[in-house]
Amino acid sequence: MKTHLPRLLLFSCVLCSLTGCATPTRDSTAEPVASTVAYNNNNEVKLVGPVSDGFNDYWYKGKAELTSYTLEQARYGEIHQGNAVLIFVTEDFSRSKQVKLDNPTQAGDDSVNVLKLNFTKNFNTGIYPYSMMTSVFTPVQRQKNPQTLKITTSSQEWCGHTFTQLNLNEQSYRIQQNSYFERDGDQTLSLDGAIPEDELWTTLRLNPEDLPTGKLQLIPGTMFQRLRHLSWTTQSATAQLQPVAGNSQLMSYTLTYPELERTLTIEFNKAFPHEIESWEETYQSGWGQGAQPLTTKAKRNKKMLVDYWTKNSVADEALYKELLDF
């Protein structure tokens, strides 16, 4: 994995509105020195964070990036049609409480600027619908705050619902799970020495050169954990970052989990702001003798930059239809 020192990033401060998902306060930093993080057992990784001159202009304009995707979701041994949305936005976050700050200008050193990802999936399995959402809160200045602070995932379908939360506690993640299903149950545990897979989606947008490669210890994605009813444990994986064959403008990032017989490949734009174009995820779907390897696919549909938290009137429903291309 390549790392380098970025050019000086000067973040001027702006007032944060007291309502909605308002424009966050920008971090003010001197020339950063890449910090060293033990991401996996004995391998130390230096994270740099954003290096693009356009980062501030793109991510601190008081708007979120919303991108819709056509979704083909593997479930119960079949492929189901649906949609996915990736919502990226910067926010001011409490380092101690790990929640969005209402008054960041009064929070002092407790305030940390994060890139938030809200990742939604909606699809039907026969008569009943699935609604899933993952939120990831990753500090923008990775050289000062290298690890994602918080991850949450909820899943609702007509059988019942589940909620999972990961909170960074020094170098480990405290995991709370609440589930309708006996196999999952309610539990609290800690995992350390591993990178959350969900974090890699935000790392990609901040600086793809910070993506770890080679042999890794990962906490598998929380949506995948939910759909497969897996026990909470770290997993060995290999990661590869390479150009997409036949398209010099795209890069691909692939995770391979040998024990889980699972691969995840994300294709994204090489140039800033590194929009995600598509992803594919292959694993065993179904139960018993009916289980077979199937591939979930998502392909980019439409993107918009909008302060969605102010678009809550009936008239604004037109934007929702436009985003999902109704």
Short mmCIF file of C-alpha atoms in Angstrom, two decimals:
data_model
loop_
_atom_site.label_atom_id
_atom_site.label_comp_id
_atom_site.label_asym_id
_atom_site.label_seq_id
_atom_site.Cartn_x
_atom_site.Cartn_y
_atom_site.Cartn_z
CA MET A 1 0.00 0.00 0.00
CA LYS A 2 1.39 3.38 -0.96
CA THR A 3 1.39 6.31 1.43
CA HIS A 4 2.76 9.83 1.16
CA LEU A 5 2.56 13.16 2.90
CA PRO A 6 -0.17 15.36 1.46
CA ARG A 7 0.13 19.00 0.71
CA LEU A 8 -0.97 21.46 3.34
CA LEU A 9 -4.69 21.19 4.06
CA LEU A 10 -6.02 24.45 5.48
CA PHE A 11 -9.51 24.15 6.86
CA SER A 12 -11.18 27.45 7.75
CA CYS A 13 -13.93 27.40 10.36
CA VAL A 14 -17.54 27.98 9.47
CA LEU A 15 -20.51 28.26 11.78
CA CYS A 16 -22.55 25.11 12.08
CA SER A 17 -26.33 25.51 11.91
CA LEU A 18 -28.21 24.28 14.96
CA THR A 19 -30.78 22.28 12.98
CA GLY A 20 -30.75 19.32 10.62
CA CYS A 21 -27.55 17.86 9.15
CA ALA A 22 -25.97 21.29 8.89
CA THR A 23 -22.64 22.23 7.34
CA PRO A 24 -19.90 20.86 9.63
CA THR A 25 -17.03 22.80 11.11
CA ARG A 26 -13.88 22.27 9.11
CA ASP A 27 -10.81 20.88 10.85
CA SER A 28 -7.82 23.19 11.16
CA THR A 29 -4.56 21.27 10.93
CA ALA A 30 -0.90 21.86 10.29
CA GLU A 31 1.07 19.76 7.81
CA PRO A 32 0.03 16.25 8.89
CA VAL A 33 2.43 13.49 9.75
CA ALA A 34 1.00 10.12 8.81
CA SER A 35 0.28 8.17 11.98
CA THR A 36 1.07 4.50 12.36
CA VAL A 37 -1.77 2.12 13.16
CA ALA A 38 -1.53 -1.60 13.90
CA TYR A 39 -4.41 -2.62 11.65
CA ASN A 40 -3.59 -6.31 11.55
CA ASN A 41 -1.49 -8.37 13.92
CA ASN A 42 2.09 -7.28 13.13
CA ASN A 43 1.65 -5.07 10.08
CA GLU A 44 1.65 -1.33 10.68
CA VAL A 45 -0.15 0.96 8.29
CA LYS A 46 0.33 4.71 7.89
CA LEU A 47 -2.84 6.60 7.06
CA VAL A 48 -2.71 9.95 5.31
CA GLY A 49 -6.28 11.07 4.71
CA PRO A 50 -7.47 13.54 2.05
CA VAL A 51 -4.85 14.93 -0.33
CA SER A 52 -6.95 16.41 -3.14
CA ASP A 53 -6.98 20.19 -3.57
CA GLY A 54 -10.70 19.93 -4.29
CA PHE A 55 -11.61 18.11 -1.08
CA ASN A 56 -12.78 21.17 0.86
CA ASP A 57 -14.77 22.62 -2.00
CA TYR A 58 -16.57 19.35 -2.62
CA TRP A 59 -17.29 18.12 0.90
CA TYR A 60 -17.81 21.41 2.79
CA LYS A 61 -20.43 23.15 0.69
CA GLY A 62 -23.35 22.30 2.98
CA LYS A 63 -24.64 19.47 0.81
CA ALA A 64 -24.60 15.68 0.84
CA GLU A 65 -23.73 13.41 -2.06
CA LEU A 66 -26.64 11.06 -2.82
CA THR A 67 -26.16 8.24 -5.33
CA SER A 68 -28.74 5.62 -6.25
CA TYR A 69 -27.96 2.15 -7.58
CA THR A 70 -29.97 -0.57 -9.23
CA LEU A 71 -29.65 -3.59 -6.97
CA GLU A 72 -29.71 -7.33 -7.60
CA GLN A 73 -29.66 -8.85 -4.11
CA ALA A 74 -28.88 -12.50 -3.35
CA ARG A 75 -31.24 -13.89 -0.71
CA TYR A 76 -32.75 -17.33 -0.05
CA GLY A 77 -30.90 -18.84 -3.00
CA GLU A 78 -32.33 -16.40 -5.55
CA ILE A 79 -31.67 -12.92 -6.96
CA HIS A 80 -34.15 -10.21 -5.95
CA GLN A 81 -34.52 -6.79 -7.60
CA GLY A 82 -34.23 -3.64 -5.52
CA ASN A 83 -32.40 -0.37 -5.02
CA ALA A 84 -29.52 0.92 -2.94
CA VAL A 85 -28.51 4.46 -1.99
CA LEU A 86 -25.13 5.70 -0.75
CA ILE A 87 -25.30 9.00 1.14
CA PHE A 88 -21.97 10.65 1.99
CA VAL A 89 -21.77 13.85 4.03
CA THR A 90 -19.35 15.50 6.47
CA GLU A 91 -20.48 16.14 10.05
CA ASP A 92 -19.18 17.27 13.43
CA PHE A 93 -19.07 14.31 15.80
CA SER A 94 -18.47 13.85 19.51
CA ARG A 95 -15.33 11.86 20.17
CA SER A 96 -16.46 10.84 23.66
CA LYS A 97 -20.20 10.29 23.16
CA GLN A 98 -19.87 9.15 19.54
CA VAL A 99 -22.97 11.04 18.41
CA LYS A 100 -23.55 14.00 16.09
CA LEU A 101 -22.84 17.27 17.89
CA ASP A 102 -25.66 19.79 18.26
CA ASN A 103 -23.25 22.63 19.13
CA PRO A 104 -19.83 21.80 17.67
CA THR A 105 -18.39 25.28 18.29
CA GLN A 106 -18.83 24.66 22.03
CA ALA A 107 -17.41 21.13 22.03
CA GLY A 108 -13.71 22.03 21.98
CA ASP A 109 -11.36 19.08 21.58
CA ASP A 110 -14.28 16.66 21.80
CA SER A 111 -15.33 17.65 18.28
CA VAL A 112 -14.01 15.58 15.40
CA ASN A 113 -15.03 16.03 11.78
CA VAL A 114 -16.20 12.80 10.14
CA LEU A 115 -17.26 11.58 6.74
CA LYS A 116 -20.56 9.81 7.33
CA LEU A 117 -21.89 7.10 5.07
CA ASN A 118 -25.54 6.11 5.17
CA PHE A 119 -25.89 2.97 3.05
CA THR A 120 -29.44 1.74 2.39
CA LYS A 121 -30.81 -1.34 0.63
CA ASN A 122 -34.44 -2.04 -0.19
CA PHE A 123 -35.61 -5.22 -1.90
CA ASN A 124 -38.49 -7.68 -1.75
CA THR A 125 -38.31 -11.41 -1.08
CA GLY A 126 -41.62 -12.72 -2.36
CA ILE A 127 -44.46 -11.07 -0.50
CA TYR A 128 -42.40 -9.25 2.10
CA PRO A 129 -39.89 -6.37 1.91
CA TYR A 130 -36.41 -5.93 3.37
CA SER A 131 -35.15 -2.51 4.48
CA MET A 132 -31.51 -2.33 5.60
CA MET A 133 -29.30 0.59 6.57
CA THR A 134 -25.68 0.94 7.67
CA SER A 135 -24.13 4.15 9.04
CA VAL A 136 -20.36 4.62 9.21
CA PHE A 137 -18.60 7.53 10.95
CA THR A 138 -14.95 7.89 9.91
CA PRO A 139 -12.75 10.85 10.90
CA VAL A 140 -11.62 12.99 7.97
CA GLN A 141 -8.16 13.64 9.42
CA ARG A 142 -6.93 10.06 9.50
CA GLN A 143 -3.41 10.98 10.60
CA LYS A 144 -4.87 12.24 13.90
CA ASN A 145 -7.85 9.90 14.22
CA PRO A 146 -7.09 6.82 12.13
CA GLN A 147 -9.94 4.53 13.16
CA THR A 148 -13.66 4.71 12.44
CA LEU A 149 -15.50 5.79 15.59
CA LYS A 150 -18.87 4.14 15.13
CA ILE A 151 -20.85 1.81 12.86
CA THR A 152 -24.54 0.94 13.13
CA THR A 153 -26.74 -1.37 11.07
CA SER A 154 -30.46 -2.04 11.24
CA SER A 155 -32.55 -4.51 9.28
CA GLN A 156 -36.32 -4.66 9.08
CA GLU A 157 -38.44 -7.33 7.42
CA TRP A 158 -41.76 -8.90 8.26
CA CYS A 159 -40.27 -11.68 10.39
CA GLY A 160 -38.60 -9.19 12.73
CA HIS A 161 -35.83 -6.65 13.02
CA THR A 162 -32.26 -6.39 14.26
CA PHE A 163 -29.88 -3.64 15.34
CA THR A 164 -26.09 -3.76 15.61
CA GLN A 165 -23.71 -1.07 16.87
CA LEU A 166 -19.91 -0.96 16.92
CA ASN A 167 -18.21 1.70 19.06
CA LEU A 168 -14.47 2.32 19.08
CA ASN A 169 -13.05 1.80 22.58
CA GLU A 170 -9.33 2.58 22.45
CA GLN A 171 -8.03 -0.05 19.97
CA SER A 172 -11.01 -2.43 20.10
CA TYR A 173 -14.64 -2.30 19.01
CA ARG A 174 -17.43 -2.82 21.50
CA ILE A 175 -20.28 -4.58 19.70
CA GLN A 176 -23.90 -4.54 20.80
CA GLN A 177 -26.41 -6.68 18.98
CA ASN A 178 -30.15 -6.85 19.50
CA SER A 179 -32.13 -9.28 17.41
CA TYR A 180 -35.56 -10.83 17.09
CA PHE A 181 -33.92 -14.12 16.07
CA GLU A 182 -32.87 -16.63 18.74
CA ARG A 183 -29.78 -17.60 16.77
CA ASP A 184 -28.54 -14.00 16.97
CA GLY A 185 -30.02 -12.97 20.30
CA ASP A 186 -28.97 -9.97 22.40
CA GLN A 187 -25.26 -9.84 23.09
CA THR A 188 -22.36 -7.54 23.90
CA LEU A 189 -18.74 -8.33 23.08
CA SER A 190 -15.44 -6.78 21.97
CA LEU A 191 -13.22 -7.42 18.97
CA ASP A 192 -9.74 -6.02 18.47
CA GLY A 193 -6.85 -6.28 16.07
CA ALA A 194 -9.07 -5.98 13.00
CA ILE A 195 -10.42 -3.40 10.56
CA PRO A 196 -14.21 -3.14 10.13
CA GLU A 197 -15.01 -3.90 6.50
CA ASP A 198 -17.67 -1.17 6.57
CA GLU A 199 -14.92 1.40 7.18
CA LEU A 200 -13.33 0.67 3.81
CA TRP A 201 -16.21 2.35 1.96
CA THR A 202 -15.41 5.69 3.63
CA THR A 203 -11.64 5.19 3.40
CA LEU A 204 -12.07 4.80 -0.35
CA ARG A 205 -13.79 8.19 -0.60
CA LEU A 206 -11.30 9.99 1.66
CA ASN A 207 -8.16 8.66 -0.04
CA PRO A 208 -8.00 5.35 -1.94
CA GLU A 209 -4.26 5.14 -1.27
CA ASP A 210 -5.14 4.52 2.39
CA LEU A 211 -6.96 1.30 1.49
CA PRO A 212 -5.12 -1.64 3.07
CA THR A 213 -3.88 -4.40 0.77
CA GLY A 214 -2.44 -7.86 1.22
CA LYS A 215 -3.33 -10.16 4.10
CA LEU A 216 -5.71 -8.58 6.63
CA GLN A 217 -7.82 -9.31 9.68
CA LEU A 218 -11.28 -7.85 9.12
CA ILE A 219 -14.63 -7.60 10.86
CA PRO A 220 -16.95 -8.62 7.99
CA GLY A 221 -19.54 -6.12 6.81
CA THR A 222 -22.46 -5.76 9.18
CA MET A 223 -25.11 -6.22 6.47
CA PHE A 224 -23.43 -9.47 5.45
CA GLN A 225 -23.27 -10.53 9.11
CA ARG A 226 -27.00 -9.97 9.41
CA LEU A 227 -27.98 -11.85 6.25
CA ARG A 228 -25.76 -14.84 7.08
CA HIS A 229 -26.48 -14.91 10.85
CA LEU A 230 -22.74 -15.25 11.54
CA SER A 231 -21.08 -15.38 14.93
CA TRP A 232 -19.12 -12.23 15.71
CA THR A 233 -15.46 -12.89 15.03
CA THR A 234 -12.61 -11.49 12.96
CA GLN A 235 -11.85 -13.11 9.62
CA SER A 236 -8.71 -13.51 7.54
CA ALA A 237 -8.96 -11.86 4.14
CA THR A 238 -6.80 -10.62 1.31
CA ALA A 239 -7.26 -7.22 -0.33
CA GLN A 240 -6.21 -6.11 -3.79
CA LEU A 241 -6.31 -2.63 -5.35
CA GLN A 242 -5.84 -2.47 -9.11
CA PRO A 243 -6.99 -0.72 -12.31
CA VAL A 244 -10.12 -2.01 -14.00
CA ALA A 245 -9.24 -3.87 -17.17
CA GLY A 246 -10.39 -1.96 -20.23
CA ASN A 247 -11.19 1.27 -18.34
CA SER A 248 -8.24 3.40 -17.26
CA GLN A 249 -10.51 5.78 -15.35
CA LEU A 250 -11.70 3.15 -12.86
CA MET A 251 -10.05 1.27 -10.01
CA SER A 252 -11.26 -1.88 -8.29
CA TYR A 253 -10.84 -2.93 -4.67
CA THR A 254 -11.41 -6.61 -3.95
CA LEU A 255 -11.71 -8.41 -0.62
CA THR A 256 -11.48 -12.21 -0.58
CA TYR A 257 -12.50 -14.21 2.50
CA PRO A 258 -11.34 -17.84 2.07
CA GLU A 259 -13.18 -19.30 5.07
CA LEU A 260 -16.42 -17.48 4.25
CA GLU A 261 -16.11 -18.29 0.53
CA ARG A 262 -16.95 -14.65 -0.12
CA THR A 263 -15.60 -11.90 -2.33
CA LEU A 264 -16.50 -8.21 -2.46
CA THR A 265 -15.36 -5.98 -5.33
CA ILE A 266 -15.98 -2.22 -5.42
CA GLU A 267 -15.29 -0.26 -8.60
CA PHE A 268 -14.73 3.48 -8.25
CA ASN A 269 -13.38 6.47 -10.13
CA LYS A 270 -9.64 6.92 -9.96
CA ALA A 271 -9.99 10.71 -9.99
CA PHE A 272 -11.33 12.72 -7.06
CA PRO A 273 -14.00 12.59 -5.63
CA HIS A 274 -13.70 8.82 -6.26
CA GLU A 275 -17.41 8.11 -6.80
CA ILE A 276 -18.41 4.47 -6.45
CA GLU A 277 -19.65 3.14 -9.78
CA SER A 278 -20.62 -0.40 -8.82
CA TRP A 279 -19.99 -3.33 -6.52
CA GLU A 280 -20.37 -7.10 -6.58
CA GLU A 281 -20.53 -9.49 -3.66
CA THR A 282 -20.42 -13.28 -4.10
CA TYR A 283 -21.17 -15.82 -1.36
CA GLN A 284 -23.28 -18.89 -0.58
CA SER A 285 -26.98 -18.00 -0.58
CA GLY A 286 -29.77 -20.26 0.60
CA TRP A 287 -29.84 -23.05 3.16
CA GLY A 288 -28.87 -26.72 3.23
CA GLN A 289 -28.64 -28.53 -0.07
CA GLY A 290 -30.29 -25.58 -1.81
CA ALA A 291 -27.40 -23.23 -1.02
CA GLN A 292 -25.41 -22.00 -3.99
CA PRO A 293 -22.92 -19.23 -4.76
CA LEU A 294 -24.78 -16.15 -5.98
CA THR A 295 -23.61 -12.63 -6.74
CA THR A 296 -25.25 -9.47 -5.46
CA LYS A 297 -24.72 -6.62 -7.93
CA ALA A 298 -25.25 -2.87 -7.72
CA LYS A 299 -24.74 -0.41 -10.59
CA ARG A 300 -24.76 3.36 -10.35
CA ASN A 301 -27.97 5.01 -11.49
CA LYS A 302 -28.10 8.70 -10.56
CA LYS A 303 -26.14 11.13 -8.38
CA MET A 304 -27.10 14.47 -6.88
CA LEU A 305 -25.61 16.95 -4.42
CA VAL A 306 -28.35 18.31 -2.17
CA ASP A 307 -29.00 19.45 1.41
CA TYR A 308 -31.59 16.70 1.77
CA TRP A 309 -32.35 17.53 5.43
CA THR A 310 -34.11 20.69 4.23
CA LYS A 311 -36.07 18.88 1.48
CA ASN A 312 -38.93 17.47 3.54
CA SER A 313 -42.04 18.97 1.95
CA VAL A 314 -44.55 17.20 -0.27
CA ALA A 315 -43.16 19.15 -3.23
CA ASP A 316 -39.70 17.72 -2.53
CA GLU A 317 -40.92 14.18 -3.22
CA ALA A 318 -40.06 14.90 -6.85
CA LEU A 319 -36.38 14.80 -5.87
CA TYR A 320 -36.81 11.32 -4.39
CA LYS A 321 -38.45 10.08 -7.57
CA GLU A 322 -35.68 11.67 -9.62
CA LEU A 323 -32.96 10.04 -7.50
CA LEU A 324 -34.48 6.57 -7.78
CA ASP A 325 -35.52 7.19 -11.40
CA PHE A 326 -39.20 6.37 -10.88
#
